[in-house]
PDB file of C-alpha atoms in Angstrom:
ATOM      1  CA  UNK A 289       0.000   0.000   0.000  1.00  0.00           C
ATOM      2  CA  UNK A 290       1.393   3.395  -0.997  1.00  0.00           C
ATOM      3  CA  UNK A 291       1.547   6.508   1.222  1.00  0.00           C
ATOM      4  CA  UNK A 292      -1.292   8.002  -0.831  1.00  0.00           C
ATOM      5  CA  UNK A 293      -3.417   4.893  -0.323  1.00  0.00           C
ATOM      6  CA  UNK A 294      -2.799   5.066   3.425  1.00  0.00           C
ATOM      7  CA  UNK A 295      -3.821   8.728   3.476  1.00  0.00           C
ATOM      8  CA  UNK A 296      -7.058   7.955   1.649  1.00  0.00           C
ATOM      9  CA  UNK A 297      -7.790   5.082   4.035  1.00  0.00           C
ATOM     10  CA  UNK A 298      -7.207   7.448   6.966  1.00  0.00           C
ATOM     11  CA  UNK A 299      -9.683  10.008   5.619  1.00  0.00           C
ATOM     12  CA  UNK A 300     -12.233   7.213   5.171  1.00  0.00           C
ATOM     13  CA  UNK A 301     -12.279   6.857   8.984  1.00  0.00           C
ATOM     14  CA  UNK A 302     -13.709  10.357   9.339  1.00  0.00           C
ATOM     15  CA  UNK A 303     -17.451  10.449  10.199  1.00  0.00           C
ATOM     16  CA  UNK A 304     -19.619  10.627   7.094  1.00  0.00           C
ATOM     17  CA  UNK A 305     -16.675  10.407   4.683  1.00  0.00           C
ATOM     18  CA  UNK A 306     -16.803   7.815   1.924  1.00  0.00           C
ATOM     19  CA  UNK A 307     -14.121   6.615  -0.469  1.00  0.00           C
ATOM     20  CA  UNK A 308     -14.728   9.312  -3.089  1.00  0.00           C
ATOM     21  CA  UNK A 309     -14.617  12.122  -0.547  1.00  0.00           C
ATOM     22  CA  UNK A 310     -11.487  10.655   1.019  1.00  0.00           C
ATOM     23  CA  UNK A 311      -9.822  10.629  -2.385  1.00  0.00           C
ATOM     24  CA  UNK A 312     -10.794  14.252  -2.976  1.00  0.00           C
ATOM     25  CA  UNK A 313      -9.323  15.267   0.378  1.00  0.00           C
ATOM     26  CA  UNK A 314      -6.052  13.491  -0.377  1.00  0.00           C
ATOM     27  CA  UNK A 315      -5.652  14.953  -3.852  1.00  0.00           C
ATOM     28  CA  UNK A 316      -6.659  18.390  -2.594  1.00  0.00           C
ATOM     29  CA  UNK A 317      -3.793  18.254  -0.110  1.00  0.00           C
ATOM     30  CA  UNK A 318      -1.445  17.373  -2.944  1.00  0.00           C
ATOM     31  CA  UNK A 319      -2.650  20.401  -4.899  1.00  0.00           C
ATOM     32  CA  UNK A 320      -1.928  22.829  -2.047  1.00  0.00           C
ATOM     33  CA  UNK A 321       1.253  24.913  -1.948  1.00  0.00           C
ATOM     34  CA  UNK A 322       3.913  23.414   0.297  1.00  0.00           C
ATOM     35  CA  UNK A 323       3.552  26.140   2.922  1.00  0.00           C
ATOM     36  CA  UNK A 324      -0.177  25.395   3.270  1.00  0.00           C
ATOM     37  CA  UNK A 325       0.519  21.715   3.888  1.00  0.00           C
ATOM     38  CA  UNK A 326       3.083  22.705   6.515  1.00  0.00           C
ATOM     39  CA  UNK A 327       0.518  25.013   8.120  1.00  0.00           C
ATOM     40  CA  UNK A 328      -1.963  22.121   8.356  1.00  0.00           C
ATOM     41  CA  UNK A 329       0.733  19.895   9.863  1.00  0.00           C
ATOM     42  CA  UNK A 330       1.520  22.514  12.513  1.00  0.00           C
ATOM     43  CA  UNK A 331      -2.161  22.919  13.371  1.00  0.00           C
ATOM     44  CA  UNK A 332      -2.528  19.177  13.905  1.00  0.00           C
ATOM     45  CA  UNK A 333       0.593  19.071  16.070  1.00  0.00           C
ATOM     46  CA  UNK A 334      -0.668  21.983  18.188  1.00  0.00           C
ATOM     47  CA  UNK A 335      -3.954  20.265  19.058  1.00  0.00           C
ATOM     48  CA  UNK A 336      -2.460  18.274  21.925  1.00  0.00           C
ATOM     49  CA  UNK A 337      -1.012  21.353  23.598  1.00  0.00           C
ATOM     50  CA  UNK A 338      -3.923  23.746  23.041  1.00  0.00           C
ATOM     51  CA  UNK A 339      -7.116  21.659  23.019  1.00  0.00           C
ATOM     52  CA  UNK A 340      -8.343  19.863  26.132  1.00  0.00           C
ATOM     53  CA  UNK A 341     -11.309  17.805  27.245  1.00  0.00           C
ATOM     54  CA  UNK A 342     -13.431  19.525  29.872  1.00  0.00           C
ATOM     55  CA  UNK A 343     -13.440  17.640  33.171  1.00  0.00           C
ATOM     56  CA  UNK A 344     -17.121  18.442  33.696  1.00  0.00           C
ATOM     57  CA  UNK A 345     -18.982  18.210  30.376  1.00  0.00           C
ATOM     58  CA  UNK A 346     -16.255  16.378  28.386  1.00  0.00           C
ATOM     59  CA  UNK A 347     -16.439  18.606  25.335  1.00  0.00           C
ATOM     60  CA  UNK A 348     -13.175  19.723  23.754  1.00  0.00           C
ATOM     61  CA  UNK A 349     -12.182  23.345  24.194  1.00  0.00           C
ATOM     62  CA  UNK A 350      -9.258  25.557  23.242  1.00  0.00           C
ATOM     63  CA  UNK A 351      -7.215  27.150  25.987  1.00  0.00           C
ATOM     64  CA  UNK A 352      -3.710  28.395  26.691  1.00  0.00           C
ATOM     65  CA  UNK A 353      -4.378  28.483  30.430  1.00  0.00           C
ATOM     66  CA  UNK A 354      -4.018  25.582  32.893  1.00  0.00           C
ATOM     67  CA  UNK A 355      -7.806  25.252  33.060  1.00  0.00           C
ATOM     68  CA  UNK A 356      -9.575  21.913  33.374  1.00  0.00           C
ATOM     69  CA  UNK A 357     -13.081  23.192  32.601  1.00  0.00           C
ATOM     70  CA  UNK A 358     -14.450  24.921  29.518  1.00  0.00           C
ATOM     71  CA  UNK A 359     -15.877  28.448  29.457  1.00  0.00           C
ATOM     72  CA  UNK A 360     -19.463  27.156  29.609  1.00  0.00           C
ATOM     73  CA  UNK A 361     -18.934  25.024  32.714  1.00  0.00           C
ATOM     74  CA  UNK A 362     -16.898  27.778  34.384  1.00  0.00           C
ATOM     75  CA  UNK A 363     -19.542  30.444  33.719  1.00  0.00           C
ATOM     76  CA  UNK A 364     -21.212  31.411  37.038  1.00  0.00           C
ATOM     77  CA  UNK A 365     -24.243  32.685  35.124  1.00  0.00           C
ATOM     78  CA  UNK A 366     -25.109  29.196  33.879  1.00  0.00           C
ATOM     79  CA  UNK A 367     -28.179  27.504  35.365  1.00  0.00           C
ATOM     80  CA  UNK A 368     -26.847  24.468  37.253  1.00  0.00           C
ATOM     81  CA  UNK A 369     -30.360  23.121  37.769  1.00  0.00           C
ATOM     82  CA  UNK A 370     -30.492  22.008  34.107  1.00  0.00           C
ATOM     83  CA  UNK A 371     -28.305  19.416  32.380  1.00  0.00           C
ATOM     84  CA  UNK A 372     -28.563  18.718  28.645  1.00  0.00           C
ATOM     85  CA  UNK A 373     -27.044  15.405  27.525  1.00  0.00           C
ATOM     86  CA  UNK A 374     -25.955  15.316  23.866  1.00  0.00           C
ATOM     87  CA  UNK A 375     -24.111  12.904  21.613  1.00  0.00           C
ATOM     88  CA  UNK A 376     -21.122  14.971  20.482  1.00  0.00           C
ATOM     89  CA  UNK A 377     -19.296  18.300  20.751  1.00  0.00           C
ATOM     90  CA  UNK A 378     -20.885  19.690  17.617  1.00  0.00           C
ATOM     91  CA  UNK A 379     -24.314  19.322  19.228  1.00  0.00           C
ATOM     92  CA  UNK A 380     -23.225  21.711  21.993  1.00  0.00           C
ATOM     93  CA  UNK A 381     -22.212  24.266  19.374  1.00  0.00           C
ATOM     94  CA  UNK A 382     -25.549  23.886  17.598  1.00  0.00           C
ATOM     95  CA  UNK A 383     -27.546  24.429  20.801  1.00  0.00           C
ATOM     96  CA  UNK A 384     -25.417  27.425  21.775  1.00  0.00           C
ATOM     97  CA  UNK A 385     -26.195  29.039  18.413  1.00  0.00           C
ATOM     98  CA  UNK A 386     -29.900  28.830  19.216  1.00  0.00           C
ATOM     99  CA  UNK A 387     -29.336  31.208  22.146  1.00  0.00           C
ATOM    100  CA  UNK A 388     -32.261  29.755  24.110  1.00  0.00           C
ATOM    101  CA  UNK A 389     -30.514  27.401  26.555  1.00  0.00           C
ATOM    102  CA  UNK A 390     -28.589  28.662  29.594  1.00  0.00           C
ATOM    103  CA  UNK A 391     -27.977  25.406  31.446  1.00  0.00           C
ATOM    104  CA  UNK A 392     -25.013  23.034  31.373  1.00  0.00           C
ATOM    105  CA  UNK A 393     -24.090  20.097  29.146  1.00  0.00           C
ATOM    106  CA  UNK A 394     -22.721  16.588  29.144  1.00  0.00           C
ATOM    107  CA  UNK A 395     -21.219  15.099  25.965  1.00  0.00           C
ATOM    108  CA  UNK A 396     -21.856  11.358  25.954  1.00  0.00           C
ATOM    109  CA  UNK A 397     -19.338  10.695  23.184  1.00  0.00           C
ATOM    110  CA  UNK A 398     -21.557   9.027  20.593  1.00  0.00           C
ATOM    111  CA  UNK A 399     -24.642   6.860  20.250  1.00  0.00           C
ATOM    112  CA  UNK A 400     -25.654   3.274  20.952  1.00  0.00           C
ATOM    113  CA  UNK A 401     -26.568   1.840  17.525  1.00  0.00           C
ATOM    114  CA  UNK A 402     -29.365  -0.695  17.524  1.00  0.00           C
ATOM    115  CA  UNK A 403     -27.162  -3.326  15.895  1.00  0.00           C
ATOM    116  CA  UNK A 404     -23.978  -2.735  17.896  1.00  0.00           C
ATOM    117  CA  UNK A 405     -24.455  -2.713  21.646  1.00  0.00           C
ATOM    118  CA  UNK A 406     -20.680  -2.968  22.164  1.00  0.00           C
ATOM    119  CA  UNK A 407     -20.513   0.782  21.457  1.00  0.00           C
ATOM    120  CA  UNK A 408     -21.717   1.341  25.031  1.00  0.00           C
ATOM    121  CA  UNK A 409     -18.221   0.561  26.304  1.00  0.00           C
ATOM    122  CA  UNK A 410     -16.826   3.547  24.368  1.00  0.00           C
ATOM    123  CA  UNK A 411     -19.295   6.036  25.839  1.00  0.00           C
ATOM    124  CA  UNK A 412     -18.939   8.067  29.032  1.00  0.00           C
ATOM    125  CA  UNK A 413     -21.610   6.301  31.039  1.00  0.00           C
ATOM    126  CA  UNK A 414     -19.580   6.209  34.246  1.00  0.00           C
ATOM    127  CA  UNK A 415     -18.714   9.895  34.006  1.00  0.00           C
ATOM    128  CA  UNK A 416     -22.368  10.758  33.415  1.00  0.00           C
ATOM    129  CA  UNK A 417     -23.483   8.923  36.543  1.00  0.00           C
ATOM    130  CA  UNK A 418     -20.749  10.611  38.586  1.00  0.00           C
ATOM    131  CA  UNK A 419     -21.735  14.053  37.326  1.00  0.00           C
ATOM    132  CA  UNK A 420     -25.450  13.546  37.966  1.00  0.00           C
ATOM    133  CA  UNK A 421     -24.741  12.219  41.465  1.00  0.00           C
ATOM    134  CA  UNK A 422     -22.658  15.305  42.231  1.00  0.00           C
ATOM    135  CA  UNK A 423     -25.256  17.663  40.759  1.00  0.00           C
ATOM    136  CA  UNK A 424     -28.062  16.214  42.881  1.00  0.00           C
ATOM    137  CA  UNK A 425     -26.533  17.910  45.907  1.00  0.00           C
ATOM    138  CA  UNK A 426     -26.057  21.122  43.906  1.00  0.00           C
ATOM    139  CA  UNK A 427     -29.747  21.544  43.060  1.00  0.00           C
ATOM    140  CA  UNK A 428     -30.153  19.648  39.767  1.00  0.00           C
ATOM    141  CA  UNK A 429     -33.817  19.762  38.747  1.00  0.00           C
ATOM    142  CA  UNK A 430     -34.018  18.764  35.079  1.00  0.00           C
ATOM    143  CA  UNK A 431     -32.117  16.387  32.795  1.00  0.00           C
ATOM    144  CA  UNK A 432     -32.770  16.946  29.088  1.00  0.00           C
ATOM    145  CA  UNK A 433     -32.095  14.101  26.658  1.00  0.00           C
ATOM    146  CA  UNK A 434     -30.909  15.825  23.489  1.00  0.00           C
ATOM    147  CA  UNK A 435     -30.321  12.991  21.048  1.00  0.00           C
ATOM    148  CA  UNK A 436     -30.926  12.725  17.322  1.00  0.00           C
ATOM    149  CA  UNK A 437     -34.471  11.854  16.262  1.00  0.00           C
ATOM    150  CA  UNK A 438     -33.639   8.525  14.641  1.00  0.00           C
ATOM    151  CA  UNK A 439     -33.472   4.851  15.741  1.00  0.00           C
ATOM    152  CA  UNK A 440     -29.920   5.121  17.092  1.00  0.00           C
ATOM    153  CA  UNK A 441     -30.801   8.281  19.002  1.00  0.00           C
ATOM    154  CA  UNK A 442     -33.867   6.618  20.514  1.00  0.00           C
ATOM    155  CA  UNK A 443     -31.802   3.585  21.510  1.00  0.00           C
ATOM    156  CA  UNK A 444     -29.229   5.880  23.109  1.00  0.00           C
ATOM    157  CA  UNK A 445     -31.994   7.588  25.066  1.00  0.00           C
ATOM    158  CA  UNK A 446     -33.094   4.221  26.469  1.00  0.00           C
ATOM    159  CA  UNK A 447     -29.483   3.454  27.418  1.00  0.00           C
ATOM    160  CA  UNK A 448     -29.077   6.784  29.226  1.00  0.00           C
ATOM    161  CA  UNK A 449     -32.376   6.380  31.069  1.00  0.00           C
ATOM    162  CA  UNK A 450     -31.042   3.042  32.358  1.00  0.00           C
ATOM    163  CA  UNK A 451     -27.899   4.778  33.610  1.00  0.00           C
ATOM    164  CA  UNK A 452     -29.896   7.555  35.264  1.00  0.00           C
ATOM    165  CA  UNK A 453     -32.112   5.046  37.037  1.00  0.00           C
ATOM    166  CA  UNK A 454     -28.988   3.803  38.854  1.00  0.00           C
ATOM    167  CA  UNK A 455     -28.256   7.193  40.447  1.00  0.00           C
ATOM    168  CA  UNK A 456     -31.543   9.092  40.681  1.00  0.00           C
ATOM    169  CA  UNK A 457     -33.745   8.778  43.781  1.00  0.00           C
ATOM    170  CA  UNK A 458     -36.331   6.026  43.418  1.00  0.00           C
ATOM    171  CA  UNK A 459     -38.838   7.629  45.798  1.00  0.00           C
ATOM    172  CA  UNK A 460     -41.038   9.783  43.561  1.00  0.00           C
ATOM    173  CA  UNK A 461     -42.412  11.639  46.577  1.00  0.00           C
ATOM    174  CA  UNK A 462     -38.990  13.076  47.427  1.00  0.00           C
ATOM    175  CA  UNK A 463     -37.447  13.247  43.961  1.00  0.00           C
ATOM    176  CA  UNK A 464     -37.875  16.512  42.092  1.00  0.00           C
ATOM    177  CA  UNK A 465     -35.770  15.551  39.043  1.00  0.00           C
ATOM    178  CA  UNK A 466     -37.553  15.983  35.734  1.00  0.00           C
ATOM    179  CA  UNK A 467     -36.306  13.968  32.735  1.00  0.00           C
ATOM    180  CA  UNK A 468     -37.364  15.548  29.456  1.00  0.00           C
ATOM    181  CA  UNK A 469     -36.599  15.240  25.756  1.00  0.00           C
ATOM    182  CA  UNK A 470     -36.596  17.708  22.903  1.00  0.00           C
ATOM    183  CA  UNK A 471     -39.933  18.711  21.429  1.00  0.00           C
ATOM    184  CA  UNK A 472     -41.450  18.514  17.978  1.00  0.00           C
ATOM    185  CA  UNK A 473     -39.253  21.187  16.494  1.00  0.00           C
ATOM    186  CA  UNK A 474     -36.976  18.378  15.334  1.00  0.00           C
ATOM    187  CA  UNK A 475     -38.310  16.212  12.539  1.00  0.00           C
ATOM    188  CA  UNK A 476     -37.931  12.439  12.529  1.00  0.00           C
ATOM    189  CA  UNK A 477     -34.537  11.347  11.243  1.00  0.00           C
ATOM    190  CA  UNK A 478     -32.778  14.644  11.967  1.00  0.00           C
ATOM    191  CA  UNK A 479     -29.543  15.153  13.881  1.00  0.00           C
ATOM    192  CA  UNK A 480     -28.918  17.974  16.341  1.00  0.00           C
ATOM    193  CA  UNK A 481     -25.650  18.916  14.666  1.00  0.00           C
ATOM    194  CA  UNK A 482     -27.398  19.923  11.431  1.00  0.00           C
ATOM    195  CA  UNK A 483     -30.479  21.597  12.878  1.00  0.00           C
ATOM    196  CA  UNK A 484     -30.795  25.343  12.346  1.00  0.00           C
ATOM    197  CA  UNK A 485     -30.961  27.662  15.399  1.00  0.00           C
ATOM    198  CA  UNK A 486     -34.700  28.336  15.116  1.00  0.00           C
ATOM    199  CA  UNK A 487     -35.522  24.629  14.936  1.00  0.00           C
ATOM    200  CA  UNK A 488     -33.431  23.934  18.021  1.00  0.00           C
ATOM    201  CA  UNK A 489     -35.022  26.873  19.798  1.00  0.00           C
ATOM    202  CA  UNK A 490     -38.519  25.462  19.244  1.00  0.00           C
ATOM    203  CA  UNK A 491     -37.353  21.943  20.185  1.00  0.00           C
ATOM    204  CA  UNK A 492     -35.918  23.176  23.485  1.00  0.00           C
ATOM    205  CA  UNK A 493     -38.851  25.401  24.303  1.00  0.00           C
ATOM    206  CA  UNK A 494     -41.266  22.567  23.483  1.00  0.00           C
ATOM    207  CA  UNK A 495     -39.440  19.843  25.399  1.00  0.00           C
ATOM    208  CA  UNK A 496     -41.662  17.405  27.247  1.00  0.00           C
ATOM    209  CA  UNK A 497     -41.221  15.010  30.144  1.00  0.00           C
ATOM    210  CA  UNK A 498     -40.072  11.520  29.185  1.00  0.00           C
ATOM    211  CA  UNK A 499     -42.250   8.639  30.248  1.00  0.00           C
TER     212      UNK A 499
END
């Protein structure tokens, strides 16, 4: 296998990238001036030193300071009574663009596909339970399940509800935790990452309690 073949195979590992797109990426890099390829190489090398995973929500953030939490989690104006659980970092960005949510987040790290339950081991289930347990004493009142409206998203929601059942109070007379999911603003089959701000706004405002 040649170096070019290896590069194409590497691009094929990117989410949503097929063989043709991977080939276009590889040949595009070859068409760039040498200094542009060097610039890309430097950017990739700088990721480890300048991009970190937030200890609280687990989204990646850029910082040059010795901080362990992102700007959202460190913001004292954020409503700690609300926690929105999403699949990936790009979902956080999409919700933030809507400008309607002022709570905190947790990035699960992916979905649980219907046909591949082994994916659960790669998700941050343990971290989610630890965070929710800690937030119970800090006044957590609502957990919002913000997953894609498709079969994998629905299966992930069931998986998360199972995790939450292990840490939330079982006595409904003393528990004030509301578990909700996004409303009808999102159409069936859609992903949070690609939803426009207005659609996400209506989905958040129209969220309903999960049964």
